[in-house]
Short mmCIF file of C-alpha atoms and ligand atoms in Angstrom, two decimals:
data_model
loop_
_atom_site.label_atom_id
_atom_site.label_comp_id
_atom_site.label_asym_id
_atom_site.label_seq_id
_atom_site.Cartn_x
_atom_site.Cartn_y
_atom_site.Cartn_z
CA MET A 269 -0.03 -2.76 -20.37
CA ALA A 270 -0.21 -1.91 -24.01
CA ILE A 271 2.88 0.26 -24.17
CA HIS A 272 6.23 -1.28 -25.07
CA TRP A 273 9.07 1.07 -24.44
CA TYR A 274 11.69 1.21 -27.11
CA PRO A 275 14.50 3.79 -27.14
CA GLY A 276 12.57 5.69 -29.82
CA HIS A 277 9.46 5.92 -27.61
CA MET A 278 11.50 7.05 -24.62
CA HIS A 279 13.20 9.70 -26.72
CA LYS A 280 9.86 10.98 -28.02
CA ALA A 281 8.23 11.01 -24.56
CA ARG A 282 11.17 12.87 -23.14
CA LYS A 283 11.09 15.43 -25.93
CA GLU A 284 7.37 16.07 -25.36
CA MET A 285 8.01 16.72 -21.68
CA VAL A 286 10.98 18.98 -22.33
CA LYS A 287 8.65 20.99 -24.58
CA ALA A 288 5.85 21.17 -22.00
CA LEU A 289 7.90 21.83 -18.87
CA PRO A 290 8.90 25.49 -19.34
CA SER A 291 5.25 26.49 -18.87
CA VAL A 292 4.96 24.43 -15.67
CA ASP A 293 5.89 25.53 -12.13
CA LEU A 294 5.35 22.22 -10.42
CA VAL A 295 5.61 18.55 -11.28
CA ILE A 296 3.16 16.09 -9.75
CA GLU A 297 4.70 12.66 -10.01
CA VAL A 298 2.29 9.79 -9.50
CA LEU A 299 3.81 6.61 -8.03
CA ASP A 300 2.36 3.29 -7.04
CA ALA A 301 2.42 3.22 -3.23
CA ARG A 302 3.29 -0.49 -3.23
CA ILE A 303 6.53 0.24 -5.11
CA PRO A 304 7.40 3.94 -4.69
CA TYR A 305 10.99 3.42 -5.84
CA SER A 306 10.37 1.03 -8.71
CA SER A 307 7.50 3.09 -10.13
CA GLU A 308 9.64 6.24 -10.11
CA ASN A 309 11.60 7.42 -13.12
CA PRO A 310 14.88 9.24 -12.43
CA VAL A 311 14.36 11.29 -15.56
CA VAL A 312 11.85 13.41 -13.62
CA ALA A 313 14.59 14.78 -11.35
CA ASP A 314 16.61 15.43 -14.47
CA LEU A 315 13.81 17.24 -16.30
CA ARG A 316 12.95 19.35 -13.26
CA THR A 317 16.42 20.90 -13.12
CA LYS A 318 17.49 23.61 -15.51
CA ASN A 319 20.14 26.31 -15.15
CA GLY A 320 20.69 25.36 -11.52
CA TYR A 321 17.01 25.73 -10.58
CA THR A 322 14.98 22.67 -9.64
CA LYS A 323 11.21 22.85 -9.93
CA PRO A 324 9.34 21.61 -6.87
CA CYS A 325 7.69 18.23 -7.04
CA ILE A 326 4.81 16.53 -5.30
CA LYS A 327 5.12 12.79 -5.16
CA LEU A 328 1.76 11.12 -4.85
CA LEU A 329 1.84 7.58 -3.53
CA ASN A 330 -1.33 6.42 -5.22
CA LYS A 331 -3.29 3.20 -4.62
CA SER A 332 -2.39 3.66 -0.97
CA ASP A 333 -5.47 1.57 -0.19
CA LEU A 334 -3.46 -1.45 -1.40
CA ALA A 335 -0.14 -0.62 0.32
CA ASP A 336 1.14 -1.10 3.85
CA PRO A 337 0.34 2.22 5.62
CA ALA A 338 3.48 2.21 7.82
CA THR A 339 5.75 1.61 4.83
CA THR A 340 3.94 4.29 2.82
CA GLN A 341 4.59 6.76 5.65
CA ALA A 342 8.27 5.73 5.76
CA TRP A 343 8.51 6.43 2.02
CA CYS A 344 6.87 9.86 2.37
CA ASP A 345 9.36 10.77 5.09
CA ALA A 346 12.26 9.55 2.95
CA PHE A 347 11.09 11.56 -0.09
CA GLU A 348 10.62 14.70 1.99
CA GLN A 349 14.29 14.70 2.99
CA ASP A 350 14.48 16.71 -0.20
CA ARG A 351 13.09 20.13 0.73
CA ASN A 352 11.80 20.67 -2.78
CA VAL A 353 9.58 17.62 -2.49
CA LYS A 354 6.24 17.00 -0.80
CA ALA A 355 4.97 13.45 -0.59
CA LEU A 356 1.39 12.38 0.03
CA PRO A 357 -0.35 9.02 0.13
CA ILE A 358 -3.53 9.15 -1.95
CA MET A 359 -6.28 7.09 -3.47
CA ALA A 360 -7.22 8.57 -6.82
CA THR A 361 -10.37 6.49 -6.98
CA GLN A 362 -11.75 8.55 -4.06
CA THR A 363 -12.53 12.06 -5.19
CA GLY A 364 -12.24 13.46 -1.65
CA GLN A 365 -8.45 13.40 -2.06
CA VAL A 366 -8.28 16.74 -3.81
CA LYS A 367 -7.93 19.03 -0.81
CA PRO A 368 -4.61 17.81 0.66
CA LEU A 369 -3.10 17.98 -2.81
CA ILE A 370 -4.23 21.57 -3.35
CA ALA A 371 -2.85 22.53 0.06
CA ALA A 372 0.48 20.85 -0.74
CA CYS A 373 0.71 22.79 -4.01
CA ARG A 374 0.22 26.08 -2.22
CA GLN A 375 2.70 25.13 0.50
CA LEU A 376 5.44 24.75 -2.09
CA PHE A 377 4.81 28.32 -3.30
CA PRO A 378 4.12 30.22 -0.07
CA ASP A 379 4.72 33.66 -1.63
CA ARG A 380 2.68 33.14 -4.78
CA LYS A 381 -0.36 35.42 -5.06
CA LEU A 382 -3.68 33.83 -5.97
CA ASP A 383 -3.98 35.88 -9.18
CA LYS A 384 -0.77 34.34 -10.58
CA PRO A 385 -1.70 30.69 -10.97
CA ILE A 386 0.63 27.81 -10.18
CA HIS A 387 0.85 25.61 -13.29
CA ALA A 388 1.17 21.90 -12.57
CA MET A 389 1.72 18.85 -14.71
CA ILE A 390 1.16 15.22 -13.83
CA MET A 391 3.76 12.61 -14.75
CA GLY A 392 4.22 8.93 -14.16
CA ILE A 393 4.71 5.50 -15.66
CA PRO A 394 1.66 3.72 -17.16
CA ASN A 395 -1.06 2.37 -14.90
CA VAL A 396 -0.18 4.28 -11.71
CA GLY A 397 -3.47 6.19 -11.87
CA LYS A 398 -2.68 9.45 -13.67
CA SER A 399 -5.94 9.58 -15.65
CA THR A 400 -7.99 8.56 -12.63
CA LEU A 401 -6.38 11.39 -10.67
CA ILE A 402 -6.95 13.98 -13.40
CA ASN A 403 -10.62 13.01 -13.55
CA ALA A 404 -10.92 13.15 -9.76
CA LEU A 405 -9.31 16.58 -9.68
CA ALA A 406 -11.40 17.91 -12.55
CA GLY A 407 -14.54 16.43 -11.05
CA ARG A 408 -15.46 14.94 -14.42
CA MET A 409 -14.27 12.39 -16.96
CA ILE A 410 -11.78 14.13 -19.18
CA ALA A 411 -8.92 11.64 -19.30
CA LYS A 412 -9.37 8.13 -20.60
CA THR A 413 -8.34 5.59 -17.98
CA GLY A 414 -6.78 2.25 -18.80
CA ASN A 415 -4.73 1.88 -21.98
CA GLU A 416 -3.71 4.91 -23.93
CA PRO A 417 -1.16 5.90 -26.55
CA ALA A 418 2.20 7.22 -25.36
CA VAL A 419 1.90 10.36 -27.45
CA THR A 420 0.13 13.32 -25.90
CA LYS A 421 -2.43 15.40 -27.74
CA ASN A 422 -2.96 19.14 -27.51
CA GLN A 423 -2.50 20.34 -23.95
CA GLN A 424 -5.49 21.90 -22.26
CA ARG A 425 -5.76 23.42 -18.80
CA ILE A 426 -8.00 22.60 -15.89
CA ASP A 427 -8.63 25.26 -13.26
CA LEU A 428 -8.53 23.52 -9.87
CA GLY A 429 -9.36 26.70 -7.97
CA ASN A 430 -7.13 28.19 -5.24
CA GLY A 431 -4.87 29.55 -7.96
CA ILE A 432 -3.84 26.19 -9.35
CA VAL A 433 -4.02 25.19 -13.00
CA LEU A 434 -3.39 21.65 -14.19
CA HIS A 435 -2.38 20.40 -17.63
CA ASP A 436 -4.97 17.84 -18.69
CA THR A 437 -2.51 15.48 -20.42
CA PRO A 438 -0.07 13.63 -18.25
CA GLY A 439 3.56 13.03 -19.14
CA ILE A 440 3.92 9.31 -19.56
CA LEU A 441 7.22 7.88 -18.43
CA TRP A 442 8.84 4.52 -18.98
CA PRO A 443 9.53 2.19 -16.07
CA LYS A 444 13.14 1.92 -15.04
CA ILE A 445 15.04 -1.20 -15.82
CA GLU A 446 18.47 -1.12 -14.18
CA ASN A 447 17.36 -2.83 -11.00
CA GLU A 448 16.30 -6.41 -11.68
CA ASN A 449 14.10 -6.35 -8.57
CA SER A 450 12.18 -3.41 -9.99
CA GLY A 451 11.31 -5.49 -13.03
CA TYR A 452 9.86 -8.22 -10.84
CA ARG A 453 7.97 -5.78 -8.65
CA LEU A 454 6.50 -3.98 -11.66
CA GLY A 455 5.45 -7.44 -12.83
CA CYS A 456 3.84 -8.17 -9.47
CA ILE A 457 1.63 -5.09 -9.57
CA GLY A 458 0.74 -5.83 -13.20
CA SER A 459 2.40 -2.92 -14.94
CA ILE A 460 4.63 -5.01 -17.17
CA LYS A 461 2.81 -6.98 -19.82
CA ASP A 462 2.14 -10.42 -18.42
CA THR A 463 3.72 -12.26 -21.32
CA ALA A 464 7.03 -10.50 -20.72
CA LEU A 465 7.23 -11.98 -17.24
CA ASP A 466 5.75 -15.38 -16.55
CA TYR A 467 3.29 -15.77 -13.72
CA ASP A 468 5.42 -18.42 -12.05
CA ASP A 469 8.48 -16.14 -12.12
CA ILE A 470 6.49 -13.31 -10.58
CA GLY A 471 4.70 -15.67 -8.21
CA PHE A 472 7.91 -17.08 -6.75
CA TYR A 473 9.34 -13.60 -6.36
CA LEU A 474 6.18 -12.36 -4.67
CA VAL A 475 5.86 -15.34 -2.33
CA GLU A 476 9.50 -15.06 -1.27
CA HIS A 477 8.84 -11.45 -0.24
CA LEU A 478 5.55 -12.24 1.48
CA LEU A 479 7.05 -15.11 3.49
CA GLU A 480 9.68 -12.71 4.74
CA ALA A 481 7.69 -9.50 5.21
CA TYR A 482 4.03 -10.52 5.69
CA PRO A 483 3.92 -14.07 7.11
CA SER A 484 0.82 -13.39 9.17
CA LEU A 485 -1.18 -12.23 6.15
CA LEU A 486 -0.28 -15.47 4.36
CA LYS A 487 -1.22 -17.58 7.38
CA GLN A 488 -4.53 -15.81 7.64
CA ARG A 489 -5.47 -15.95 3.99
CA TYR A 490 -4.40 -19.53 3.30
CA ASP A 491 -5.22 -20.91 6.71
CA ILE A 492 -1.77 -22.32 7.53
CA THR A 493 -0.30 -22.47 11.02
CA ASN A 494 3.24 -23.56 10.17
CA LEU A 495 4.45 -21.60 7.18
CA PRO A 496 7.05 -23.41 5.07
CA SER A 497 10.14 -21.21 4.61
CA GLU A 498 10.61 -22.16 0.94
CA PRO A 499 8.35 -20.50 -1.68
CA LEU A 500 8.10 -23.83 -3.55
CA HIS A 501 6.88 -25.72 -0.47
CA PHE A 502 4.39 -22.98 0.31
CA LEU A 503 3.02 -22.95 -3.24
CA GLU A 504 2.79 -26.75 -3.34
CA HIS A 505 0.93 -26.76 -0.06
CA ILE A 506 -1.69 -24.17 -0.96
CA GLY A 507 -1.89 -25.48 -4.54
CA ALA A 508 -2.83 -28.92 -3.23
CA ASN A 509 -5.37 -27.38 -0.84
CA ARG A 510 -7.01 -25.50 -3.66
CA GLY A 511 -6.99 -28.42 -6.05
CA CYS A 512 -4.63 -26.75 -8.54
CA LEU A 513 -3.41 -30.05 -9.91
CA GLY A 514 -1.95 -30.83 -13.29
CA ALA A 515 -0.63 -33.94 -15.01
CA GLY A 516 0.18 -36.84 -12.67
CA GLY A 517 -1.54 -35.13 -9.73
CA ARG A 518 1.31 -32.66 -9.32
CA VAL A 519 0.56 -29.10 -8.30
CA ASP A 520 0.18 -26.79 -11.30
CA LEU A 521 2.57 -24.04 -10.23
CA VAL A 522 1.57 -21.56 -12.92
CA LYS A 523 -2.07 -21.89 -11.87
CA ILE A 524 -1.44 -21.40 -8.15
CA CYS A 525 1.03 -18.55 -8.82
CA THR A 526 -1.60 -16.82 -10.93
CA ILE A 527 -4.07 -17.07 -8.05
CA VAL A 528 -1.62 -15.66 -5.49
CA VAL A 529 -0.49 -12.83 -7.80
CA ASN A 530 -4.09 -11.83 -8.52
CA GLU A 531 -5.02 -11.96 -4.85
CA PHE A 532 -2.09 -9.66 -4.15
CA ARG A 533 -3.02 -7.28 -6.96
CA ASN A 534 -6.63 -6.84 -5.96
CA GLY A 535 -5.90 -6.46 -2.26
CA THR A 536 -7.40 -9.78 -1.14
CA LEU A 537 -4.17 -10.66 0.70
CA GLY A 538 -4.25 -7.39 2.59
CA ARG A 539 -2.32 -4.14 2.41
CA ILE A 540 1.15 -5.00 1.18
CA SER A 541 4.20 -3.01 0.10
CA LEU A 542 6.89 -4.66 -1.98
CA GLU A 543 9.78 -2.40 -1.02
CA THR A 544 10.97 -0.28 1.88
CA PRO A 545 13.52 2.57 1.90
CA GLU A 546 16.01 0.25 3.67
CA MET A 547 15.66 -2.49 1.04
CA ILE A 548 16.27 0.03 -1.74
CA GLU A 549 19.29 1.53 -0.03
CA LYS A 550 20.93 -1.90 -0.17
CA GLU A 551 19.86 -2.58 -3.75
CA MET A 552 21.14 0.81 -4.93
CA ILE A 553 24.75 -0.25 -4.36
CA GLU A 554 24.28 -3.03 -6.91
CA VAL A 555 22.34 -0.78 -9.31
CA GLU A 556 25.02 1.90 -9.26
CA LYS A 557 27.57 -0.72 -10.23
CA ILE A 558 25.43 -1.77 -13.21
CA ILE A 559 24.88 1.83 -14.34
CA LYS A 560 28.62 2.48 -14.15
CA GLU A 561 29.41 -0.64 -16.15
CA LYS A 562 26.87 0.35 -18.80
CA ALA A 563 28.34 3.84 -19.10
CA GLU A 564 31.85 2.41 -19.43
CA LYS A 565 30.74 -0.01 -22.15
CA LYS A 566 29.06 2.82 -24.03
CA ALA A 567 32.19 4.96 -23.80
CA THR A 568 34.33 2.10 -25.13
CA ARG A 569 31.90 1.54 -27.99
CA LYS A 570 32.06 5.22 -28.93
CA LYS A 571 35.86 5.19 -28.81
CA ASN A 572 36.05 2.12 -31.05
CA PHE A 573 33.54 3.65 -33.44
CA LYS A 574 35.64 6.81 -33.75
CA LYS A 575 38.78 4.74 -34.32
CA LYS A 576 37.10 2.91 -37.21
CA LYS A 577 36.16 6.20 -38.85
N1 LIG B 1443 -7.11 0.31 -5.81
C1 LIG B 1443 -6.90 1.44 -6.49
N2 LIG B 1443 -6.94 1.44 -7.84
C2 LIG B 1443 -6.67 2.59 -8.49
C3 LIG B 1443 -6.40 3.81 -7.80
N3 LIG B 1443 -6.20 4.77 -8.72
C4 LIG B 1443 -6.33 4.20 -9.92
N4 LIG B 1443 -6.62 2.89 -9.81
C5 LIG B 1443 -6.85 1.92 -10.91
O1 LIG B 1443 -5.61 1.74 -11.63
C6 LIG B 1443 -5.87 1.49 -13.01
C7 LIG B 1443 -5.04 2.42 -13.88
O2 LIG B 1443 -5.49 3.74 -13.72
P1 LIG B 1443 -5.26 4.87 -14.84
O3 LIG B 1443 -5.79 6.16 -14.29
O4 LIG B 1443 -5.79 4.43 -16.16
O5 LIG B 1443 -3.65 4.92 -14.91
P2 LIG B 1443 -2.70 5.76 -15.89
O6 LIG B 1443 -2.20 4.80 -16.92
O7 LIG B 1443 -1.58 6.23 -15.02
O8 LIG B 1443 -3.49 6.90 -16.46
C8 LIG B 1443 -7.38 1.67 -13.21
O9 LIG B 1443 -7.96 0.39 -13.22
C9 LIG B 1443 -7.79 2.46 -11.96
O10 LIG B 1443 -9.13 2.20 -11.59
C10 LIG B 1443 -6.39 3.77 -6.35
O11 LIG B 1443 -6.16 4.76 -5.65
N5 LIG B 1443 -6.63 2.56 -5.76
MG1 LIG B 1444 -3.99 7.26 -18.36
#
């Protein structure tokens, strides 16, 4: 990913969205189906609420072709506990996905007449498939896919028919950082610049999860009957099998990790999700502690600063 998020960038992105949102009825948040929690940004919930009214939101779990279908369904159910939210698994690379999205938009505004269009805006962190989706919805190439600057240009509108109008520039959000696991998972799917997280770090994290959650996919892909329980033993085993050897005939762990991570990313290992609602529920307890500590530190800093003045 080309975008590095600094506080200044986040501030600017947020300001752009605050400016655009009053003319929008509905937020379409694009997530990566393999990490629906870690690819979310809590600022969306924040931005949607003003003067006690919360704008409805459709959460699209994109790249569902790469994710575990049962887990994706569990996430949709969890998201829809909020009555203001509709959640749909999609695959933006398949243009036939438009119809369920249009129907979901209309469902959120049952009383809206066709001659008063529903204005929608797409948001999401980089690389989740926002541009691909806009192009699929528009039926033509209007948004550049791949890397793009964080600053949006002049907003234009796309008429999707059925009384729905879409802004053609997505709101680009920054990935969240409080949960350490989220950082690793974003690294696994390739949405954090590879140099920021080493392949062996990501690889060990990924393999630990796969050994626990998808042992049969590993057995199948790497042709092993007795799976070692330790990520290191597993990586050494398949590294040796594949001839990933370095100095002194030892397994080159970076090389074998890179292979496994890429096979996960492109779907060769099978359809895999990196987090479930239950896993996140447990992690949230830890995250809330960190957020609280951060807020306390900030408050102390402010107090000390005032004292000095
Ligand atoms: N497998 C798969 N790849 C997708 C899907 N949607 C988008 N992509 C790919 O994800 C990458 C990022 O997409 P892009 O639209 O540029 O993301 P953006 O940064 O959110 O605008 C591109 O290589 C797309 O081809 C999908 O549903 N399935
Ligand atoms: Mg894009």
